[in-house]
């Protein structure tokens, strides 16, 4: 039975996460299905930034490094993210971008396995993973090489040559979820270490780094965490590696005593050694307000609602537009992150036309329309209305107008 709009409204009325939508300043008339790429503005962020700018910076000036506790922002925010990723508070740090954190941790992990020659990953991984790993190999004079193996064959490809396995937990394009616990266990059996990119997982589904025995992880602050465009990223170092792992970017902020200004580098104890330079405090303030959108939020409920929204979307698309799109995400909700991808040869033009109707998703080359279902603010009725507008875009074939085919710089 295909759900009606009234069914969707009833589901929203019974939604235990409905309270969280009030935390966001969503524009009128827009159905935002792209929080997996850039989280929307939380209402509290504007006031928090005003306070940080006008009071802490404007009035407090440099005193605020101590008085407003700016100096501890990377660890304080890390401890808040820890709850969302199944880590201990002292294992997580907010710093830099995901790419830079990946560079730091993949390098550190490889250095812990100096006798080994392979960094293992999968083809079609998010480009920054592949590019950063290629850069590390080049820098080490190709003593390490990057080996890409299709996801089904990864378990068998783990052997005694592999220093580090680097994977994205939820695939950016298909939304496919890796079995983190099983792959980490297999990596450890052969003596390899793991680095997980949690960019599309954190805040989207429960992640259990400690339970999985994960060694290292990185993730993004501007997607499900709602930290704002270009928000700082985070990194995780399992407690057992905290005193052994060394950052290749041995900047002063990761020094054991930065304000002693000594000549020789000595890493800080714990995850703080993965800091490099001075953190952007304005960006940290926005991220902290973004993290507060998860206060009192139960990640099990987030996962349940995410599955319900994405199941609803697939059911409605297949009922109203049979055979029009190919489902490019796993059909089984347990194997999907919080997004649904549809393939269509005119994907870019269709998404452009759909955005014009106020339904915002995105496009990933060559042919993927990506729809993110972020349970904190997306309602069942939004999914219903979004499919109705998609149906309208397909019905009159307006997407065939040449103006929809002109590619913008960012898709
Ligand atoms: C899997 C993955 N890793 C990393 C990033 C972004 O990295 P950065 O913060 O360096 O821009 C993205 C962004 O879309 C991503 O999807």
Short mmCIF file of C-alpha atoms and ligand atoms in Angstrom, two decimals:
data_model
loop_
_atom_site.label_atom_id
_atom_site.label_comp_id
_atom_site.label_asym_id
_atom_site.label_seq_id
_atom_site.Cartn_x
_atom_site.Cartn_y
_atom_site.Cartn_z
CA UNK A 1 0.00 0.00 0.00
CA UNK A 2 1.45 3.36 -1.01
CA UNK A 3 1.52 5.88 1.86
CA UNK A 4 -0.70 8.94 1.40
CA UNK A 5 0.10 12.49 2.46
CA UNK A 6 -2.22 12.02 5.44
CA UNK A 7 -0.26 8.90 6.46
CA UNK A 8 2.92 10.98 6.37
CA UNK A 9 1.40 13.70 8.55
CA UNK A 10 0.35 11.02 11.05
CA UNK A 11 3.88 9.62 11.13
CA UNK A 12 5.25 13.11 11.77
CA UNK A 13 2.78 13.65 14.62
CA UNK A 14 4.12 10.49 16.31
CA UNK A 15 7.82 11.20 15.59
CA UNK A 16 9.94 11.15 18.78
CA UNK A 17 12.55 13.37 17.06
CA UNK A 18 10.07 16.04 15.94
CA UNK A 19 11.34 18.41 18.65
CA UNK A 20 14.72 18.78 16.92
CA UNK A 21 13.37 20.50 13.76
CA UNK A 22 12.79 23.66 15.81
CA UNK A 23 16.55 23.90 16.24
CA UNK A 24 17.06 24.84 12.59
CA UNK A 25 16.47 28.06 10.63
CA UNK A 26 15.17 26.40 7.47
CA UNK A 27 14.08 28.70 4.62
CA UNK A 28 10.36 28.75 3.84
CA UNK A 29 9.25 26.69 0.89
CA UNK A 30 12.42 24.63 0.72
CA UNK A 31 12.63 20.88 1.25
CA UNK A 32 16.25 20.36 2.11
CA UNK A 33 17.53 16.90 1.20
CA UNK A 34 21.22 17.80 1.15
CA UNK A 35 22.19 17.88 4.82
CA UNK A 36 24.53 15.01 3.99
CA UNK A 37 26.59 17.55 2.04
CA UNK A 38 26.08 20.81 3.97
CA UNK A 39 24.02 20.86 7.16
CA UNK A 40 21.55 23.78 7.45
CA UNK A 41 21.95 26.73 9.79
CA UNK A 42 21.04 25.95 13.42
CA UNK A 43 19.11 28.82 15.04
CA UNK A 44 21.58 28.99 17.91
CA UNK A 45 24.58 29.48 15.62
CA UNK A 46 23.83 33.11 14.76
CA UNK A 47 23.70 34.15 18.42
CA UNK A 48 26.71 32.04 19.30
CA UNK A 49 28.79 33.65 16.55
CA UNK A 50 27.63 37.11 17.60
CA UNK A 51 28.74 36.38 21.18
CA UNK A 52 32.07 34.95 20.09
CA UNK A 53 32.75 37.88 17.77
CA UNK A 54 31.43 40.79 19.81
CA UNK A 55 32.17 39.69 23.37
CA UNK A 56 34.91 37.11 23.29
CA UNK A 57 36.94 38.62 20.46
CA UNK A 58 35.72 42.23 20.55
CA UNK A 59 35.81 42.78 24.30
CA UNK A 60 37.94 39.93 25.62
CA UNK A 61 40.61 40.24 22.93
CA UNK A 62 43.55 37.94 23.47
CA UNK A 63 42.46 37.25 27.05
CA UNK A 64 39.74 35.02 25.64
CA UNK A 65 42.22 32.26 24.83
CA UNK A 66 42.06 31.62 28.58
CA UNK A 67 38.91 33.35 29.79
CA UNK A 68 36.59 31.99 27.07
CA UNK A 69 38.56 28.72 27.01
CA UNK A 70 39.34 29.08 23.30
CA UNK A 71 42.50 27.06 23.82
CA UNK A 72 40.59 23.92 24.78
CA UNK A 73 38.05 24.09 21.95
CA UNK A 74 39.65 21.27 19.90
CA UNK A 75 39.48 18.81 22.82
CA UNK A 76 36.16 20.13 24.19
CA UNK A 77 34.40 19.71 20.86
CA UNK A 78 36.13 16.38 20.29
CA UNK A 79 34.66 15.07 23.54
CA UNK A 80 31.18 16.05 22.34
CA UNK A 81 31.64 14.21 19.05
CA UNK A 82 32.92 11.13 20.91
CA UNK A 83 29.41 10.27 22.09
CA UNK A 84 28.20 10.11 18.48
CA UNK A 85 30.95 7.76 17.31
CA UNK A 86 31.31 5.33 20.21
CA UNK A 87 34.64 6.72 21.39
CA UNK A 88 36.00 7.87 24.75
CA UNK A 89 35.99 11.66 25.18
CA UNK A 90 39.80 11.93 25.23
CA UNK A 91 40.17 10.01 21.95
CA UNK A 92 38.67 12.69 19.67
CA UNK A 93 40.05 16.04 18.54
CA UNK A 94 38.57 18.75 16.29
CA UNK A 95 41.11 20.26 13.89
CA UNK A 96 41.87 21.10 10.28
CA UNK A 97 39.94 19.58 7.38
CA UNK A 98 39.08 15.93 6.85
CA UNK A 99 41.74 15.73 4.13
CA UNK A 100 44.48 17.08 6.41
CA UNK A 101 43.40 14.79 9.23
CA UNK A 102 43.48 11.84 6.88
CA UNK A 103 47.00 12.79 5.87
CA UNK A 104 48.08 12.99 9.51
CA UNK A 105 46.50 9.71 10.61
CA UNK A 106 47.24 7.58 7.53
CA UNK A 107 50.88 8.72 7.75
CA UNK A 108 50.98 8.02 11.50
CA UNK A 109 49.41 4.57 11.01
CA UNK A 110 51.81 3.66 8.20
CA UNK A 111 54.75 4.71 10.37
CA UNK A 112 53.56 2.24 13.02
CA UNK A 113 53.97 -0.56 10.43
CA UNK A 114 57.32 0.44 8.87
CA UNK A 115 58.15 -3.01 7.52
CA UNK A 116 54.99 -3.16 5.38
CA UNK A 117 54.50 -1.84 1.84
CA UNK A 118 50.79 -1.45 1.07
CA UNK A 119 48.02 1.01 1.89
CA UNK A 120 44.81 -0.75 0.96
CA UNK A 121 41.66 1.08 -0.11
CA UNK A 122 38.87 0.75 -2.67
CA UNK A 123 38.50 2.23 -6.17
CA UNK A 124 35.82 4.91 -6.33
CA UNK A 125 36.48 5.93 -2.73
CA UNK A 126 35.93 9.64 -2.08
CA UNK A 127 38.66 11.30 -4.19
CA UNK A 128 40.40 12.97 -1.28
CA UNK A 129 41.20 9.56 0.26
CA UNK A 130 42.82 8.37 -2.96
CA UNK A 131 44.66 11.63 -3.61
CA UNK A 132 45.98 11.95 -0.06
CA UNK A 133 47.17 8.34 -0.03
CA UNK A 134 48.84 8.79 -3.43
CA UNK A 135 50.58 11.84 -1.99
CA UNK A 136 51.83 9.90 1.04
CA UNK A 137 53.21 7.15 -1.22
CA UNK A 138 54.96 9.72 -3.41
CA UNK A 139 56.42 11.47 -0.41
CA UNK A 140 57.86 8.22 0.92
CA UNK A 141 59.59 7.55 -2.40
CA UNK A 142 57.04 4.84 -3.19
CA UNK A 143 58.27 2.58 -0.43
CA UNK A 144 54.56 2.34 0.22
CA UNK A 145 52.14 1.79 -2.62
CA UNK A 146 48.40 2.37 -2.73
CA UNK A 147 46.46 -0.73 -3.69
CA UNK A 148 42.78 -0.39 -4.63
CA UNK A 149 40.61 -3.49 -4.40
CA UNK A 150 36.85 -3.72 -5.01
CA UNK A 151 34.85 -3.82 -1.80
CA UNK A 152 33.80 -7.46 -2.11
CA UNK A 153 37.43 -8.53 -2.34
CA UNK A 154 38.84 -6.36 0.47
CA UNK A 155 38.73 -9.05 3.14
CA UNK A 156 40.76 -11.44 1.01
CA UNK A 157 43.18 -8.70 -0.02
CA UNK A 158 44.19 -8.09 3.60
CA UNK A 159 47.53 -9.83 3.97
CA UNK A 160 50.87 -9.40 5.74
CA UNK A 161 51.96 -6.72 3.24
CA UNK A 162 49.18 -4.33 4.25
CA UNK A 163 50.20 -1.59 6.66
CA UNK A 164 46.93 0.31 6.72
CA UNK A 165 43.38 -0.20 5.49
CA UNK A 166 41.75 3.18 4.67
CA UNK A 167 38.01 3.12 3.98
CA UNK A 168 35.02 5.43 4.01
CA UNK A 169 32.43 3.84 6.30
CA UNK A 170 29.40 5.12 4.34
CA UNK A 171 30.15 5.61 0.65
CA UNK A 172 29.60 9.19 -0.47
CA UNK A 173 27.90 8.28 -3.73
CA UNK A 174 25.99 5.05 -3.13
CA UNK A 175 25.51 5.33 0.63
CA UNK A 176 26.74 1.73 1.03
CA UNK A 177 27.91 0.89 4.54
CA UNK A 178 31.02 -1.16 5.22
CA UNK A 179 31.01 -3.71 8.04
CA UNK A 180 33.46 -1.77 10.19
CA UNK A 181 33.77 -4.40 12.92
CA UNK A 182 34.37 -7.31 10.54
CA UNK A 183 36.90 -5.45 8.35
CA UNK A 184 38.74 -4.08 11.37
CA UNK A 185 38.91 -7.56 12.91
CA UNK A 186 40.26 -9.01 9.65
CA UNK A 187 42.81 -6.19 9.36
CA UNK A 188 44.01 -6.89 12.88
CA UNK A 189 44.29 -10.63 12.16
CA UNK A 190 46.92 -9.85 9.53
CA UNK A 191 48.57 -7.15 11.66
CA UNK A 192 47.28 -4.15 9.68
CA UNK A 193 45.81 -0.95 11.12
CA UNK A 194 42.61 0.82 10.08
CA UNK A 195 41.69 4.43 9.27
CA UNK A 196 37.94 5.02 8.82
CA UNK A 197 36.46 8.13 7.20
CA UNK A 198 33.21 8.80 9.04
CA UNK A 199 32.17 11.88 7.02
CA UNK A 200 28.85 10.34 5.94
CA UNK A 201 28.32 8.38 9.16
CA UNK A 202 28.74 10.80 12.05
CA UNK A 203 25.37 12.13 13.13
CA UNK A 204 23.66 9.94 10.52
CA UNK A 205 23.80 6.55 12.21
CA UNK A 206 25.23 5.09 15.42
CA UNK A 207 28.98 4.45 15.02
CA UNK A 208 30.84 2.24 17.50
CA UNK A 209 34.57 2.85 17.04
CA UNK A 210 35.62 1.38 20.39
CA UNK A 211 33.39 -1.67 20.02
CA UNK A 212 34.74 -2.26 16.50
CA UNK A 213 38.32 -1.99 17.77
CA UNK A 214 39.02 0.77 15.23
CA UNK A 215 42.52 2.29 15.35
CA UNK A 216 42.04 5.69 13.70
CA UNK A 217 39.20 7.69 12.17
CA UNK A 218 38.47 11.08 10.63
CA UNK A 219 35.25 12.87 9.73
CA UNK A 220 33.62 16.02 8.50
CA UNK A 221 32.06 18.83 10.57
CA UNK A 222 29.86 20.49 7.96
CA UNK A 223 27.57 17.65 6.92
CA UNK A 224 25.34 15.92 9.50
CA UNK A 225 27.07 17.82 12.35
CA UNK A 226 25.73 21.15 11.04
CA UNK A 227 28.97 23.05 11.73
CA UNK A 228 28.70 25.43 8.76
CA UNK A 229 30.44 25.63 5.38
CA UNK A 230 34.05 24.48 5.70
CA UNK A 231 33.63 23.66 9.40
CA UNK A 232 36.64 22.07 11.09
CA UNK A 233 36.85 18.30 10.88
CA UNK A 234 37.60 15.75 13.61
CA UNK A 235 39.95 12.86 14.16
CA UNK A 236 40.00 9.83 16.45
CA UNK A 237 43.05 8.05 17.82
CA UNK A 238 42.31 4.89 19.85
CA UNK A 239 43.70 5.28 23.34
CA UNK A 240 46.14 2.41 22.78
CA UNK A 241 47.86 4.39 19.99
CA UNK A 242 47.76 7.80 21.62
CA UNK A 243 51.33 7.75 22.89
CA UNK A 244 52.82 5.92 19.90
CA UNK A 245 51.23 7.70 16.94
CA UNK A 246 53.20 10.72 15.66
CA UNK A 247 51.81 13.50 13.55
CA UNK A 248 53.77 14.21 10.36
CA UNK A 249 52.71 17.86 10.80
CA UNK A 250 54.60 18.52 14.02
CA UNK A 251 53.34 22.04 14.60
CA UNK A 252 53.62 24.00 17.80
CA UNK A 253 50.00 23.50 18.91
CA UNK A 254 50.62 19.74 19.17
CA UNK A 255 53.71 20.28 21.31
CA UNK A 256 53.76 19.07 24.92
CA UNK A 257 54.27 22.65 26.14
CA UNK A 258 53.60 25.17 23.34
CA UNK A 259 54.02 28.19 25.59
CA UNK A 260 57.49 27.21 26.77
CA UNK A 261 58.74 28.07 23.27
CA UNK A 262 61.56 25.55 23.32
CA UNK A 263 63.52 24.65 20.18
CA UNK A 264 62.89 20.92 20.12
CA UNK A 265 59.63 19.23 19.24
CA UNK A 266 58.12 17.00 21.88
CA UNK A 267 54.59 15.73 21.16
CA UNK A 268 51.78 16.43 23.59
CA UNK A 269 50.40 13.47 25.47
CA UNK A 270 47.33 11.89 23.87
CA UNK A 271 45.25 12.96 20.89
CA UNK A 272 46.23 16.65 21.37
CA UNK A 273 49.52 15.84 19.59
CA UNK A 274 47.50 15.73 16.36
CA UNK A 275 46.97 19.50 16.51
CA UNK A 276 49.19 21.44 14.15
CA UNK A 277 48.52 25.19 14.17
CA UNK A 278 46.11 27.62 15.81
CA UNK A 279 42.47 26.55 15.42
CA UNK A 280 39.92 28.91 13.82
CA UNK A 281 37.89 29.94 16.86
CA UNK A 282 35.02 31.43 14.84
CA UNK A 283 34.66 28.15 12.98
CA UNK A 284 34.94 26.21 16.24
CA UNK A 285 32.14 28.32 17.75
CA UNK A 286 29.84 27.56 14.80
CA UNK A 287 30.66 23.85 15.01
CA UNK A 288 29.96 23.78 18.74
CA UNK A 289 26.51 25.28 18.07
CA UNK A 290 26.03 22.67 15.35
CA UNK A 291 26.91 19.85 17.73
CA UNK A 292 24.29 21.12 20.17
CA UNK A 293 21.60 20.16 17.64
CA UNK A 294 22.33 16.59 18.84
CA UNK A 295 21.67 17.37 22.52
CA UNK A 296 19.14 14.87 23.98
CA UNK A 297 19.05 13.10 20.61
CA UNK A 298 19.12 9.31 20.71
CA UNK A 299 21.15 7.95 17.79
CA UNK A 300 19.10 4.74 17.71
CA UNK A 301 16.03 6.89 17.02
CA UNK A 302 17.99 8.79 14.36
CA UNK A 303 18.82 5.51 12.64
CA UNK A 304 15.23 4.25 12.82
CA UNK A 305 13.83 7.47 11.36
CA UNK A 306 16.51 7.63 8.68
CA UNK A 307 15.55 4.12 7.54
CA UNK A 308 11.85 5.02 7.61
CA UNK A 309 12.35 8.20 5.54
CA UNK A 310 14.54 6.51 2.96
CA UNK A 311 12.19 3.51 2.69
CA UNK A 312 9.30 5.91 2.19
CA UNK A 313 11.22 7.77 -0.53
CA UNK A 314 12.08 4.60 -2.43
CA UNK A 315 8.51 3.28 -2.16
CA UNK A 316 7.03 6.56 -3.44
CA UNK A 317 9.52 6.94 -6.30
CA UNK A 318 8.97 3.37 -7.43
CA UNK A 319 5.18 3.72 -7.20
CA UNK A 320 4.89 7.08 -8.96
CA UNK A 321 7.78 6.81 -11.39
CA UNK A 322 8.14 3.10 -12.12
CA UNK A 323 11.21 2.22 -14.18
CA UNK A 324 12.33 5.86 -14.51
CA UNK A 325 15.32 5.76 -12.15
CA UNK A 326 17.71 3.03 -11.19
CA UNK A 327 18.23 2.65 -7.45
CA UNK A 328 21.96 3.24 -6.95
CA UNK A 329 21.97 2.56 -3.19
CA UNK A 330 21.53 -0.79 -1.46
CA UNK A 331 17.86 -1.74 -1.20
CA UNK A 332 18.34 -3.17 2.28
CA UNK A 333 18.13 -0.23 4.74
CA UNK A 334 20.67 -1.78 7.12
CA UNK A 335 23.26 -1.59 4.34
CA UNK A 336 22.56 2.09 3.52
CA UNK A 337 23.67 5.23 5.27
CA UNK A 338 21.20 8.12 5.49
CA UNK A 339 20.92 8.83 1.77
CA UNK A 340 19.31 7.38 -1.32
CA UNK A 341 20.96 7.67 -4.72
CA UNK A 342 19.09 7.36 -7.98
CA UNK A 343 20.81 6.96 -11.34
CA UNK A 344 19.48 8.61 -14.51
CA UNK A 345 21.35 9.62 -17.71
CA UNK A 346 19.92 13.16 -17.37
CA UNK A 347 20.67 13.27 -13.64
CA UNK A 348 22.25 16.74 -13.63
CA UNK A 349 19.41 18.43 -15.53
CA UNK A 350 16.75 16.66 -13.47
CA UNK A 351 18.36 17.75 -10.21
CA UNK A 352 18.70 21.34 -11.48
CA UNK A 353 15.02 21.43 -12.40
CA UNK A 354 14.05 19.85 -9.08
CA UNK A 355 16.07 22.41 -7.13
CA UNK A 356 14.11 25.12 -8.92
CA UNK A 357 10.94 23.63 -7.38
CA UNK A 358 12.49 24.08 -3.92
CA UNK A 359 13.59 20.47 -3.38
CA UNK A 360 17.34 20.57 -2.80
CA UNK A 361 19.38 17.43 -3.34
CA UNK A 362 22.62 17.17 -5.28
CA UNK A 363 24.26 15.49 -8.24
CA UNK A 364 27.38 13.37 -8.37
CA UNK A 365 29.00 12.65 -11.73
CA UNK A 366 28.35 10.86 -13.97
CA UNK A 367 24.65 10.17 -13.37
CA UNK A 368 23.70 10.13 -9.67
CA UNK A 369 20.95 12.18 -8.03
CA UNK A 370 21.65 12.12 -4.30
CA UNK A 371 18.97 12.64 -1.64
CA UNK A 372 19.98 12.92 2.01
CA UNK A 373 17.48 12.12 4.77
CA UNK A 374 18.58 13.88 7.90
CA UNK A 375 16.24 12.84 10.72
CA UNK A 376 16.69 15.94 12.90
CA UNK A 377 14.68 18.18 10.55
CA UNK A 378 13.30 16.13 7.66
CA UNK A 379 9.65 15.12 8.02
CA UNK A 380 7.79 12.29 6.33
CA UNK A 381 5.60 14.88 4.64
CA UNK A 382 8.71 16.51 3.16
CA UNK A 383 9.57 13.20 1.52
CA UNK A 384 6.03 12.94 0.15
CA UNK A 385 6.09 16.46 -1.25
CA UNK A 386 9.59 16.03 -2.68
CA UNK A 387 8.54 12.97 -4.67
CA UNK A 388 5.46 14.81 -5.90
CA UNK A 389 7.69 17.59 -7.26
CA UNK A 390 10.10 15.07 -8.78
CA UNK A 391 7.11 13.48 -10.48
CA UNK A 392 6.11 16.89 -11.87
CA UNK A 393 9.64 17.53 -13.20
CA UNK A 394 9.56 14.19 -15.01
CA UNK A 395 5.96 14.48 -16.23
CA UNK A 396 6.39 17.58 -18.38
CA UNK A 397 10.06 16.78 -19.19
CA UNK A 398 10.99 20.36 -18.30
CA UNK A 399 14.48 19.10 -17.42
CA UNK A 400 15.16 18.83 -21.17
CA UNK A 401 15.36 22.63 -21.41
CA UNK A 402 19.03 23.47 -22.22
CA UNK A 403 19.38 25.87 -19.26
CA UNK A 404 19.23 22.93 -16.84
CA UNK A 405 22.22 21.28 -18.50
CA UNK A 406 24.65 24.16 -17.78
CA UNK A 407 26.97 22.89 -15.06
CA UNK A 408 27.73 25.13 -12.09
CA UNK A 409 31.20 25.04 -10.49
CA UNK A 410 29.86 23.16 -7.48
CA UNK A 411 27.31 20.41 -8.11
C1 LIG B 1 34.10 10.79 2.44
C2 LIG B 1 34.52 12.21 2.49
N1 LIG B 1 35.70 12.55 3.05
C3 LIG B 1 36.11 13.83 3.12
C4 LIG B 1 35.32 14.85 2.63
C5 LIG B 1 35.73 16.30 2.68
O1 LIG B 1 36.98 16.51 3.13
P1 LIG B 1 37.47 18.00 3.48
O2 LIG B 1 36.95 18.32 4.86
O3 LIG B 1 38.93 17.88 3.47
O4 LIG B 1 36.95 18.90 2.42
C6 LIG B 1 34.11 14.55 2.04
C7 LIG B 1 33.28 15.65 1.50
O5 LIG B 1 32.33 15.51 0.82
C8 LIG B 1 33.70 13.21 1.97
O6 LIG B 1 32.54 12.89 1.39
#
